[in-house]
XYZ file of C-alpha atoms in Angstrom:
731
model
C 23.320 51.080 -31.995
C 22.667 48.998 -28.861
C 22.851 45.188 -29.222
C 19.593 43.238 -29.367
C 18.961 41.332 -26.142
C 18.074 37.669 -26.639
C 15.003 36.675 -24.601
C 15.722 34.116 -21.884
C 14.896 30.534 -22.715
C 11.900 29.198 -20.783
C 11.208 25.754 -19.326
C 8.630 25.234 -22.090
C 11.347 25.900 -24.700
C 13.627 23.375 -22.992
C 10.902 20.699 -22.818
C 9.910 21.333 -26.428
C 13.507 20.732 -27.521
C 13.763 17.423 -25.661
C 13.793 14.142 -27.544
C 10.947 11.678 -27.095
C 13.295 9.492 -25.055
C 14.069 12.363 -22.657
C 10.378 13.156 -22.234
C 9.646 9.477 -21.590
C 12.169 9.576 -18.728
C 10.470 12.681 -17.343
C 6.991 11.110 -17.431
C 8.214 7.872 -15.818
C 9.803 9.840 -12.977
C 6.915 12.323 -12.630
C 3.651 10.480 -13.427
C 1.541 13.339 -12.051
C 2.428 15.347 -15.174
C 0.146 13.075 -17.213
C -2.864 13.200 -14.909
C -4.750 14.758 -16.617
C -2.902 15.025 -19.911
C -1.781 18.619 -20.706
C -2.993 20.042 -24.008
C 0.492 21.002 -25.225
C 4.106 21.535 -24.115
C 3.374 24.993 -22.706
C 0.695 23.503 -20.446
C 3.118 20.702 -19.527
C 5.749 23.256 -18.456
C 3.175 25.082 -16.336
C 2.258 21.870 -14.533
C 5.882 20.763 -14.160
C 6.708 24.061 -12.432
C 3.619 24.127 -10.197
C 4.272 24.011 -6.454
C 2.368 20.739 -5.709
C 4.193 18.874 -8.477
C 7.579 20.286 -7.458
C 6.959 19.364 -3.810
C 6.134 15.775 -4.834
C 9.443 15.501 -6.709
C 11.556 17.020 -3.946
C 9.919 14.718 -1.380
C 11.427 11.808 -3.335
C 15.029 13.096 -3.195
C 17.676 11.759 -0.832
C 19.678 13.881 1.616
C 22.611 14.500 -0.716
C 20.351 15.416 -3.627
C 18.497 17.914 -1.440
C 21.806 19.432 -0.340
C 22.866 19.886 -3.977
C 19.476 21.395 -4.817
C 19.833 23.803 -1.871
C 23.274 24.801 -3.154
C 21.794 25.533 -6.576
C 19.029 27.574 -4.941
C 21.318 29.759 -2.799
C 24.297 30.395 -5.087
C 24.210 33.823 -6.765
C 23.293 34.138 -10.441
C 24.609 33.691 -13.077
C 25.172 30.090 -12.050
C 27.195 27.578 -14.056
C 28.103 23.944 -13.573
C 31.640 25.015 -12.635
C 30.421 27.291 -9.835
C 28.226 24.443 -8.551
C 31.058 21.894 -8.515
C 33.377 24.428 -6.860
C 31.060 24.498 -3.829
C 29.599 20.981 -3.876
C 32.488 18.899 -5.299
C 32.339 16.530 -8.258
C 29.926 14.243 -6.379
C 27.236 16.776 -7.292
C 27.410 15.815 -10.979
C 24.965 12.879 -10.661
C 22.276 14.865 -8.762
C 22.717 17.726 -11.252
C 21.939 15.397 -14.186
C 18.959 13.994 -12.303
C 17.563 17.504 -11.727
C 17.828 18.195 -15.453
C 15.878 15.009 -16.218
C 13.247 15.906 -13.603
C 12.924 19.468 -14.976
C 13.756 21.034 -11.602
C 16.405 23.047 -13.417
C 17.286 23.710 -17.054
C 20.217 25.225 -18.924
C 20.061 28.461 -20.910
C 23.265 29.506 -22.705
C 25.435 27.518 -20.230
C 23.656 29.139 -17.289
C 21.704 26.970 -14.865
C 18.167 28.208 -14.289
C 16.517 27.069 -11.053
C 12.722 27.182 -11.121
C 11.227 29.753 -8.739
C 8.825 27.095 -7.465
C 11.840 24.974 -6.459
C 13.154 27.847 -4.339
C 9.686 28.398 -2.868
C 9.368 24.708 -1.959
C 12.773 24.647 -0.261
C 11.587 27.506 1.947
C 12.797 31.018 2.754
C 15.920 29.803 4.583
C 17.405 26.884 2.600
C 20.305 25.199 4.413
C 19.707 27.607 7.317
C 20.821 30.633 5.294
C 19.138 34.025 5.567
C 17.673 36.406 2.971
C 19.639 37.673 -0.016
C 21.649 40.828 0.781
C 22.559 43.648 -1.591
C 25.810 44.942 -0.056
C 29.203 45.404 -1.695
C 30.983 42.058 -1.231
C 34.516 43.471 -0.991
C 33.382 46.073 1.509
C 31.600 43.719 3.901
C 34.424 41.150 3.758
C 36.766 43.901 4.913
C 34.304 44.919 7.646
C 34.130 41.333 8.949
C 37.892 41.378 9.390
C 37.653 44.728 11.230
C 34.630 43.752 13.347
C 34.863 44.104 17.142
C 34.945 40.892 19.190
C 31.294 41.207 20.285
C 30.178 41.550 16.644
C 32.257 38.538 15.578
C 30.710 36.479 18.397
C 27.202 37.423 17.250
C 28.024 36.543 13.640
C 29.417 33.186 14.762
C 26.127 32.339 16.537
C 24.142 33.016 13.362
C 26.549 31.388 10.895
C 25.174 27.817 10.873
C 21.581 28.797 11.478
C 19.029 29.688 12.284
C 20.104 32.949 10.624
C 17.633 35.128 12.552
C 18.120 36.829 15.895
C 15.798 38.773 18.182
C 16.355 42.358 19.334
C 14.252 44.541 21.633
C 13.814 47.279 18.999
C 15.609 47.406 15.670
C 15.280 51.208 15.679
C 17.183 51.442 18.981
C 19.644 48.550 18.763
C 22.562 47.786 21.027
C 25.949 49.044 19.954
C 26.949 45.635 18.543
C 23.764 45.186 16.522
C 23.938 48.806 15.404
C 27.487 48.308 14.079
C 26.474 45.136 12.189
C 23.413 46.823 10.657
C 25.383 49.894 9.589
C 27.958 47.712 7.854
C 25.300 45.533 6.153
C 26.445 42.395 7.996
C 22.922 42.091 9.393
C 19.669 43.061 7.740
C 16.447 44.040 9.549
C 13.465 41.705 9.050
C 10.962 43.479 11.290
C 11.009 45.686 14.402
C 12.319 42.873 16.615
C 14.183 40.581 14.216
C 17.453 40.805 12.326
C 18.964 38.253 9.937
C 22.361 37.311 8.584
C 22.409 37.992 4.808
C 22.803 34.870 2.695
C 26.085 35.888 1.042
C 27.628 36.757 4.420
C 26.528 33.397 5.823
C 28.134 31.459 2.955
C 31.349 33.450 3.367
C 31.442 32.815 7.135
C 30.900 29.108 6.470
C 34.122 29.049 4.498
C 32.346 29.378 1.143
C 30.361 26.252 1.967
C 26.615 25.866 2.162
C 26.394 22.878 4.528
C 28.377 22.067 7.650
C 28.391 18.345 6.902
C 28.207 16.870 3.422
C 25.712 13.995 3.262
C 26.980 12.423 0.050
C 27.622 8.997 1.594
C 24.559 6.912 2.497
C 24.704 5.354 5.995
C 25.574 1.653 6.117
C 22.931 -0.676 7.522
C 24.405 -4.131 6.849
C 24.279 -6.594 9.730
C 25.408 -10.188 10.062
C 26.567 -12.130 6.994
C 24.218 -15.047 6.270
C 23.655 -17.656 3.592
C 20.459 -17.854 1.561
C 19.769 -21.289 3.054
C 19.993 -19.839 6.600
C 17.506 -17.115 5.745
C 14.971 -19.240 3.852
C 14.884 -22.071 6.382
C 14.365 -19.586 9.229
C 11.496 -17.866 7.401
C 9.539 -20.881 6.172
C 8.406 -21.679 9.720
C 6.958 -18.169 10.012
C 5.096 -18.689 6.714
C 3.406 -21.844 8.020
C 2.664 -20.260 11.404
C 0.964 -17.160 10.074
C -1.222 -19.157 7.666
C -2.241 -21.444 10.523
C -2.836 -18.593 12.984
C -5.100 -16.711 10.563
C -7.201 -19.888 10.284
C -7.211 -20.370 14.054
C -8.330 -16.816 14.766
C -11.144 -16.870 12.216
C -12.352 -20.304 13.348
C -12.429 -18.919 16.885
C -14.377 -15.833 15.820
C -16.757 -18.028 13.813
C -17.657 -19.851 17.026
C -17.369 -16.869 19.365
C -17.735 -13.699 17.282
C -15.839 -10.591 18.380
C -18.173 -7.760 19.373
C -17.854 -4.667 17.174
C -17.364 -1.263 18.785
C -19.835 1.477 17.897
C -16.941 3.653 16.780
C -15.613 0.803 14.624
C -13.150 -1.993 15.208
C -12.629 -4.519 17.992
C -12.241 -3.675 21.679
C -9.417 -4.484 24.108
C -11.349 -7.297 25.815
C -12.015 -9.140 22.562
C -8.348 -9.012 21.629
C -7.310 -10.271 25.073
C -9.930 -13.038 24.940
C -8.665 -14.261 21.568
C -5.047 -13.876 22.677
C -5.622 -16.003 25.789
C -7.624 -18.619 23.877
C -5.068 -19.049 21.097
C -1.957 -18.471 23.196
C -0.686 -15.677 20.951
C 0.953 -12.365 21.859
C -1.557 -9.516 21.537
C 0.518 -7.453 19.072
C 0.905 -10.477 16.809
C -2.789 -11.319 17.100
C -3.720 -7.739 16.149
C -1.494 -8.043 13.084
C -3.073 -11.296 11.858
C -6.544 -9.851 12.523
C -5.628 -6.863 10.349
C -4.256 -9.197 7.667
C -7.562 -11.063 7.609
C -9.462 -7.761 7.505
C -7.513 -6.210 4.609
C -7.832 -9.510 2.710
C -11.618 -9.494 3.060
C -11.641 -12.684 5.173
C -13.508 -11.054 8.066
C -16.206 -8.390 8.194
C -18.824 -6.776 10.411
C -22.115 -8.682 10.651
C -25.214 -6.523 11.256
C -22.926 -3.830 12.736
C -22.716 -5.969 15.878
C -19.924 -8.518 15.538
C -17.018 -9.615 13.389
C -17.404 -12.898 11.498
C -15.442 -14.658 8.750
C -16.670 -14.239 5.177
C -16.963 -16.803 2.359
C -13.725 -15.328 0.973
C -11.955 -16.997 3.911
C -13.250 -20.424 2.837
C -12.117 -19.829 -0.743
C -8.663 -18.821 0.500
C -8.392 -21.929 2.721
C -8.890 -24.190 -0.298
C -5.850 -22.805 -2.093
C -2.296 -24.110 -1.859
C 0.011 -22.880 0.899
C 2.011 -20.830 -1.593
C -1.087 -19.202 -3.097
C -2.424 -18.347 0.359
C 0.870 -16.772 1.374
C 1.237 -14.734 -1.825
C -2.278 -13.324 -1.407
C -1.822 -12.075 2.153
C 1.660 -10.668 1.474
C 0.462 -8.730 -1.573
C -2.432 -7.354 0.485
C 0.014 -6.300 3.207
C 2.327 -4.608 0.710
C -0.458 -2.511 -0.795
C -2.523 -1.626 2.280
C -2.426 1.813 3.879
C -3.377 0.372 7.287
C -0.704 0.281 10.026
C -1.309 -2.398 12.664
C 1.471 -0.959 14.843
C -0.667 2.119 15.578
C -3.222 0.056 17.499
C -3.347 0.807 21.225
C -3.331 3.838 23.444
C -2.677 7.230 21.903
C -3.034 10.882 22.867
C -6.568 10.785 21.438
C -7.560 7.614 23.280
C -7.659 3.982 22.195
C -7.007 3.165 18.532
C -8.878 -0.054 17.771
C -7.797 -2.867 15.452
C -10.059 -3.233 12.398
C -11.124 0.366 13.101
C -11.026 3.477 10.910
C -8.087 5.321 12.496
C -4.999 3.420 11.344
C -4.657 4.455 7.700
C -1.449 6.260 6.755
C -1.053 7.081 3.062
C 2.777 6.971 3.130
C 3.132 3.462 4.595
C 2.947 1.531 1.311
C 5.766 3.621 -0.176
C 7.798 3.254 3.031
C 7.431 -0.553 2.818
C 8.687 -0.450 -0.756
C 11.732 1.648 0.177
C 12.471 -0.554 3.212
C 12.246 -3.869 1.359
C 14.284 -2.534 -1.567
C 17.058 -1.775 0.921
C 16.763 -5.329 2.272
C 17.116 -6.571 -1.317
C 20.288 -4.534 -1.912
C 22.290 -6.551 0.627
C 20.487 -9.924 0.535
C 21.201 -12.518 1.831
C 22.958 -10.541 4.565
C 20.944 -9.329 7.549
C 20.102 -5.687 8.172
C 20.685 -3.720 11.352
C 17.164 -2.378 11.985
C 18.274 0.763 13.857
C 20.800 1.608 11.133
C 18.180 0.784 8.492
C 15.862 3.439 9.964
C 18.672 5.996 9.695
C 19.374 4.946 6.109
C 15.705 5.368 5.165
C 15.752 8.802 6.794
C 18.728 9.633 4.547
C 16.891 8.232 1.501
C 13.724 10.314 2.079
C 14.518 13.088 4.598
C 11.483 15.210 3.727
C 9.171 12.252 4.364
C 10.727 11.402 7.738
C 8.655 12.341 10.786
C 8.739 12.056 14.554
C 7.652 8.404 14.701
C 9.666 7.430 11.605
C 11.788 4.903 13.512
C 8.650 3.236 14.910
C 7.203 2.759 11.427
C 10.424 1.191 10.118
C 10.592 -1.168 13.116
C 6.946 -2.167 12.570
C 7.591 -2.915 8.900
C 10.646 -5.019 9.774
C 8.717 -6.901 12.468
C 5.731 -7.604 10.233
C 7.951 -8.730 7.345
C 9.525 -11.229 9.763
C 6.102 -12.445 10.958
C 5.021 -12.918 7.341
C 8.133 -14.878 6.417
C 9.162 -12.274 3.837
C 12.359 -12.027 5.862
C 14.191 -14.475 8.078
C 16.809 -13.521 10.650
C 16.412 -9.897 9.471
C 17.339 -10.744 5.872
C 15.191 -10.935 2.736
C 14.287 -14.474 1.667
C 14.774 -15.752 -1.879
C 11.024 -16.205 -2.311
C 10.393 -12.777 -0.773
C 12.770 -11.216 -3.290
C 11.051 -13.094 -6.133
C 7.619 -11.879 -5.011
C 8.794 -8.260 -4.848
C 10.167 -8.575 -8.391
C 6.981 -10.212 -9.678
C 8.843 -13.431 -10.476
C 7.867 -17.069 -9.959
C 8.511 -18.334 -6.413
C 10.552 -21.340 -7.498
C 12.406 -21.823 -4.208
C 9.370 -21.734 -1.950
C 7.715 -24.921 -3.178
C 10.763 -27.016 -2.222
C 10.850 -25.535 1.278
C 7.150 -25.942 2.058
C 6.118 -29.344 3.404
C 4.459 -31.555 0.799
C 0.768 -32.318 1.199
C 0.164 -35.844 2.476
C -2.752 -38.282 2.209
C -2.494 -40.175 5.495
C -2.724 -39.886 9.286
C -1.442 -41.920 12.239
C -4.188 -42.801 14.738
C -2.914 -43.310 18.305
C -4.240 -45.393 21.184
C -5.463 -42.276 23.039
C -7.951 -41.425 20.258
C -5.697 -38.792 18.712
C -4.647 -38.731 15.076
C -1.397 -37.191 13.897
C -0.930 -35.747 10.414
C 2.880 -35.394 10.091
C 2.423 -32.762 7.377
C -0.310 -30.679 5.756
C -3.173 -32.924 4.640
C -4.614 -32.699 1.161
C -7.422 -30.134 1.141
C -10.315 -32.630 0.840
C -8.880 -34.881 3.572
C -8.243 -31.904 5.860
C -11.830 -30.743 5.382
C -13.213 -34.201 6.288
C -10.882 -34.565 9.283
C -11.948 -31.161 10.633
C -15.523 -32.497 10.550
C -14.764 -35.802 12.303
C -12.162 -34.520 14.797
C -11.040 -31.351 16.583
C -7.579 -29.876 16.024
C -5.600 -29.923 19.286
C -2.344 -28.469 18.008
C -0.728 -27.504 14.755
C 2.834 -26.917 13.686
C 5.069 -29.191 11.661
C 2.453 -31.853 12.465
C -1.268 -31.501 13.172
C -2.796 -33.345 16.132
C -6.512 -34.182 15.908
C -8.699 -35.328 18.829
C -11.546 -37.789 18.110
C -14.295 -37.384 20.712
C -17.998 -37.994 21.249
C -18.672 -34.377 20.319
C -16.686 -34.522 17.053
C -18.178 -37.890 15.998
C -21.657 -36.557 16.678
C -20.843 -33.490 14.537
C -20.008 -35.814 11.631
C -23.273 -37.718 12.156
C -25.174 -34.421 12.172
C -23.593 -33.644 8.805
C -24.990 -36.809 7.248
C -22.123 -39.248 7.819
C -22.964 -42.689 9.179
C -20.869 -44.460 11.812
C -19.780 -47.002 9.184
C -18.699 -44.253 6.791
C -16.655 -42.613 9.557
C -14.862 -45.874 10.387
C -14.165 -46.650 6.729
C -12.738 -43.164 6.119
C -10.431 -43.333 9.145
C -9.312 -46.883 8.312
C -8.559 -45.860 4.719
C -6.321 -42.870 5.483
C -4.667 -44.126 8.707
C -1.350 -45.930 8.397
C -1.933 -47.360 11.858
C -4.857 -49.656 12.743
C -7.902 -48.138 14.430
C -7.729 -48.749 18.206
C -10.535 -51.020 19.396
C -11.840 -48.461 21.958
C -12.206 -45.917 19.137
C -14.156 -48.384 17.004
C -16.431 -49.152 19.976
C -16.977 -45.429 20.649
C -17.937 -44.702 17.032
C -20.273 -47.721 16.914
C -21.877 -46.854 20.265
C -22.522 -43.229 19.307
C -23.906 -44.358 15.954
C -26.251 -46.806 17.676
C -27.546 -44.210 20.147
C -27.710 -41.434 17.566
C -31.165 -41.022 16.068
C -33.141 -42.928 18.701
C -34.100 -39.587 20.188
C -35.735 -37.483 17.454
C -36.505 -33.772 17.310
C -38.920 -32.439 14.705
C -41.585 -29.856 14.035
C -45.298 -30.234 13.408
C -47.466 -27.335 14.623
C -44.654 -26.793 17.183
C -41.330 -28.449 18.002
C -41.385 -31.915 19.536
C -39.066 -34.554 20.972
C -39.933 -38.239 20.560
C -38.336 -41.544 21.474
C -39.571 -45.146 21.741
C -37.639 -45.487 25.013
C -40.189 -44.273 27.603
C -37.595 -44.227 30.394
C -35.387 -41.882 28.360
C -38.341 -39.554 27.689
C -39.126 -39.471 31.424
C -35.476 -38.687 32.234
C -35.458 -35.789 29.778
C -38.683 -34.384 31.228
C -37.200 -34.519 34.733
C -33.826 -33.032 33.720
C -33.543 -29.574 35.370
C -30.862 -28.553 32.878
C -33.571 -28.604 30.195
C -36.046 -26.395 32.081
C -35.456 -23.540 29.616
C -37.081 -25.662 26.878
C -40.423 -25.620 28.801
C -41.138 -29.271 27.990
C -44.690 -30.695 28.136
C -45.550 -34.379 27.839
C -48.091 -35.344 25.173
C -47.643 -39.092 25.600
C -45.174 -41.519 27.115
C -42.977 -41.189 23.998
C -43.554 -37.555 22.892
C -42.638 -34.179 24.452
C -43.527 -30.698 23.171
C -41.227 -27.672 23.585
C -41.654 -23.906 23.294
C -38.194 -23.572 21.724
C -37.364 -24.183 18.075
C -35.802 -27.430 16.868
C -32.233 -26.105 16.954
C -32.630 -24.845 20.528
C -34.008 -28.236 21.528
C -31.161 -30.157 19.884
C -28.477 -27.850 21.320
C -29.989 -28.156 24.814
C -30.169 -31.953 24.604
C -26.599 -32.234 23.320
C -25.283 -30.003 26.125
C -27.045 -32.286 28.628
C -25.365 -35.401 27.214
C -28.108 -36.812 24.960
C -27.814 -37.820 21.301
C -30.789 -36.305 19.441
C -31.202 -36.251 15.676
C -33.301 -33.983 13.487
C -36.140 -35.517 11.472
C -38.486 -34.165 8.813
C -42.314 -34.370 8.729
C -42.103 -37.897 7.289
C -39.811 -39.111 10.065
C -36.668 -39.311 7.896
C -33.367 -38.167 9.427
C -32.149 -34.755 8.261
C -28.466 -33.846 8.209
C -27.972 -30.899 10.548
C -24.894 -29.217 9.168
C -22.565 -27.601 11.678
C -21.547 -24.805 9.381
C -19.394 -22.124 10.903
C -20.984 -18.698 11.091
C -20.256 -16.421 8.147
C -21.140 -12.892 7.189
C -21.560 -11.596 3.665
C -18.508 -10.784 1.608
C -17.551 -7.186 2.370
C -15.567 -4.756 0.217
C -11.976 -4.634 1.380
C -10.980 -1.549 3.367
C -10.086 1.209 0.884
C -6.392 1.796 0.301
C -5.399 5.398 0.938
C -2.335 6.351 -1.060
C -0.528 9.493 -2.063
C 1.541 7.647 -4.671
C 0.870 7.557 -8.391
C 1.655 4.406 -10.338
C 4.384 4.610 -12.969
C 2.593 5.002 -16.309
C 2.925 2.224 -18.882
C 5.030 2.645 -22.020
C 1.862 2.659 -24.124
C 0.369 5.480 -22.059
C 3.575 7.517 -22.224
C 3.867 7.074 -25.993
C 0.223 8.072 -26.513
C 0.758 11.126 -24.294
C 3.831 12.112 -26.298
C 1.929 11.962 -29.571
C -0.922 14.010 -28.129
C 1.467 16.624 -26.716
C 3.384 16.962 -29.982
C 0.106 17.299 -31.889
C -1.222 19.809 -29.382
C 1.987 21.803 -29.618
C 1.813 21.802 -33.387
C -1.801 22.977 -33.274
C -0.970 25.665 -30.707
C 1.901 26.930 -32.853
C -0.393 27.095 -35.866
C -3.091 28.945 -33.917
C -0.509 31.446 -32.774
C 0.852 32.076 -36.270
C -2.303 31.715 -38.362
C -5.587 30.461 -36.897
C -7.637 28.209 -39.148
C -9.887 30.542 -41.089
C -13.259 29.562 -42.485
C -13.146 28.816 -46.195
C -15.513 27.896 -48.984
C -16.152 24.202 -49.746
C -14.153 24.499 -52.985
C -11.159 26.009 -51.123
C -11.357 23.268 -48.498
C -11.400 20.517 -51.156
C -8.497 22.112 -53.033
C -6.323 22.466 -49.914
C -7.047 18.877 -48.828
C -6.201 17.567 -52.310
C -2.902 19.486 -52.209
C -2.106 18.103 -48.729
C -2.770 14.527 -49.886
C -0.550 14.982 -52.915
C 2.319 16.594 -50.952
C 1.786 14.417 -47.835
C 1.505 17.569 -45.750
C 0.120 17.986 -42.238
C -2.915 20.255 -41.961
C -4.923 21.924 -39.216
C -8.683 21.811 -39.634
C -11.628 23.346 -37.855
C -14.135 20.537 -37.332
C -17.736 20.747 -36.119
C -18.307 18.160 -33.383
C -21.585 16.337 -32.779
C -22.470 18.780 -29.985
C -22.179 21.762 -32.338
C -18.835 23.048 -31.067
C -15.849 23.548 -33.382
C -12.520 22.031 -32.358
C -9.162 22.288 -34.054
C -7.478 19.053 -35.158
C -4.014 18.375 -36.553
C -4.239 15.619 -39.163
C -2.399 14.006 -42.067
C -4.869 13.471 -44.958
C -4.662 10.057 -46.665
C -7.433 10.050 -49.266
C -10.680 11.831 -50.073
C -13.656 9.947 -51.530
C -17.300 11.028 -51.879
C -17.059 13.812 -49.340
C -15.329 11.616 -46.704
C -11.732 12.356 -45.699
C -9.631 9.534 -44.252
C -6.804 11.025 -42.179
C -4.359 10.197 -39.405
C -5.304 12.203 -36.290
C -2.240 13.130 -34.220
C -4.011 13.454 -30.878
C -5.886 10.130 -30.932
C -3.120 8.299 -32.871
C -5.785 6.748 -35.089
C -6.935 6.916 -38.691
C -10.350 8.591 -38.545
C -13.150 9.470 -40.961
C -13.977 13.178 -41.319
C -17.019 14.486 -43.151
C -15.874 17.313 -45.436
C -19.204 19.091 -44.932
C -18.291 19.537 -41.230
C -14.809 20.977 -41.928
C -15.103 24.732 -41.392
C -11.596 25.591 -42.555
C -8.227 24.062 -43.390
C -4.627 25.300 -43.376
C -1.356 23.543 -44.120
C 0.936 23.377 -41.066
C 4.503 24.328 -41.850
């Protein structure tokens, strides 16, 4: 009598036998398995072995792990852990355990089973080895030793790959190829291609699969530094980038950047802003992108880029809060500022639609985690790029080094790193911790200025928000760094008057916050402008008018050629009419050196606010990502319960589907289940008329209502007995 053959264990069997803890590890490492939730373990196994899911997992392996997986894929069956370690060394033990956790392989009776989809994903020639041959091993080993020199030379060329060679016609080969084919040392692929069989290739490689073992990650450590060195170097970059974002958006508020029809900002606008602000173009593009991804700037009427109200909200936050917001936006965005410029397809514009790359957010995470591993020491950027290539070889691409250099450069500009090392506050932000060290490094907000004899005012630190807002109204910022230099001028004083401040209020404010006395010339200038301001009035009746009690001044305005565009007409010696609106009239008069004020219909002065141009708040650019977030513990636990319940229901359906029963049979079975605390499967009519199968644990039955714990929803639910079509106890 022949022995009974035991059926091979499947992946579903292996997953079903796993503990909840093991399945939790699997779901944390492979979140795509829960989206959407499989109905049972069999469905989970099908998804876990699907090609897209397998490819996602393998893309996350490092170079050594991929080498070990290739070894598993090419070694002949039956395959055991001993045969793996014999080829790959004991260093393969850790990747092997990882593959078990990830369900890339499983063990059946001490034999390692590699999923077919894993082999398919690795490709037809893993590790540069050819197709599987079927020859007698002892025979072809002997033939290799007896091979003529020309045959040995051909085998040597194919040994380390690629394993394929071209021939003119496989049916009429040369003598060397003919000898190799006859002795099964080559195998025909098609009429013009031959290949080295996989087993022959491994033998010729000295029973190795790879020429070089990549089990040691490349070093990327640079200069040794102290944490103080790194943090002090980076804090200046933090202050600079916050200031430069403000500068750029203030500039665009006054002189909006024209929007391209195809989207984004053109070369001329970038150069104009770069020249105006004295910033390198690449850096300016980066801060423009930061503002864009943060929602601080948007397109107005599809014509120009303007700041949004979100920018004003951001400006009123503390330095630390502002920095955290822009860094978090940078970490999560899929936009790559480094791509801006000329390309094979033409010009790629900043703030345009062509710079999204879904892998960049993950690459930033990998890069900064490597910074964190050796902090506070610096990294060698070139070596870092090679290390990242080792970490994720399947995700590396032609411009991989460029992307790593861009990330390193932008992290330095942001102040996440200093002197090519991760800062303490950068590390805290990446870990989601409180930035305790940053507050001590940032300059404290101050409540005073120092007014100089040349009508400048110096704030030797960041002013309190309300004082900074008032100073930006009264004066213009000339320079900003560790200290801010303000310039008080006729134009800036007039701006404050237009916004409803009086000359006395301006003097009192400056005297209150200045630790130095107000220079007499400055006091005279403020008083003189205040005296002249408002004598010349602009208003609107049936059309716009200009009036002044000083007849000589009215005559001078009428004769002023610089005001010809206003098309002035004299109604009386003290009143002029204009074709322009009131704002055009005031702007024209101011540009010509006059001091007009706006009045209402009753002759009362109206504050003419010099608000910076704003566009409506726009949705932030969408983030394009190929990554799935790690599921929460609660989600994983709920998924586990649902899978176990689904598996239990599936097993019951397979053995004995829930059959319809009479109401008395249903009540009797439920009563028995409550008494014995048994699990039951029920057929239940849903509100839409369909019947679904539920796995429940009955608790009590009162007046035709069953209270029971439902495995799939993990809740105690009410079931109407009249809607239960059948019930069966689950063994």
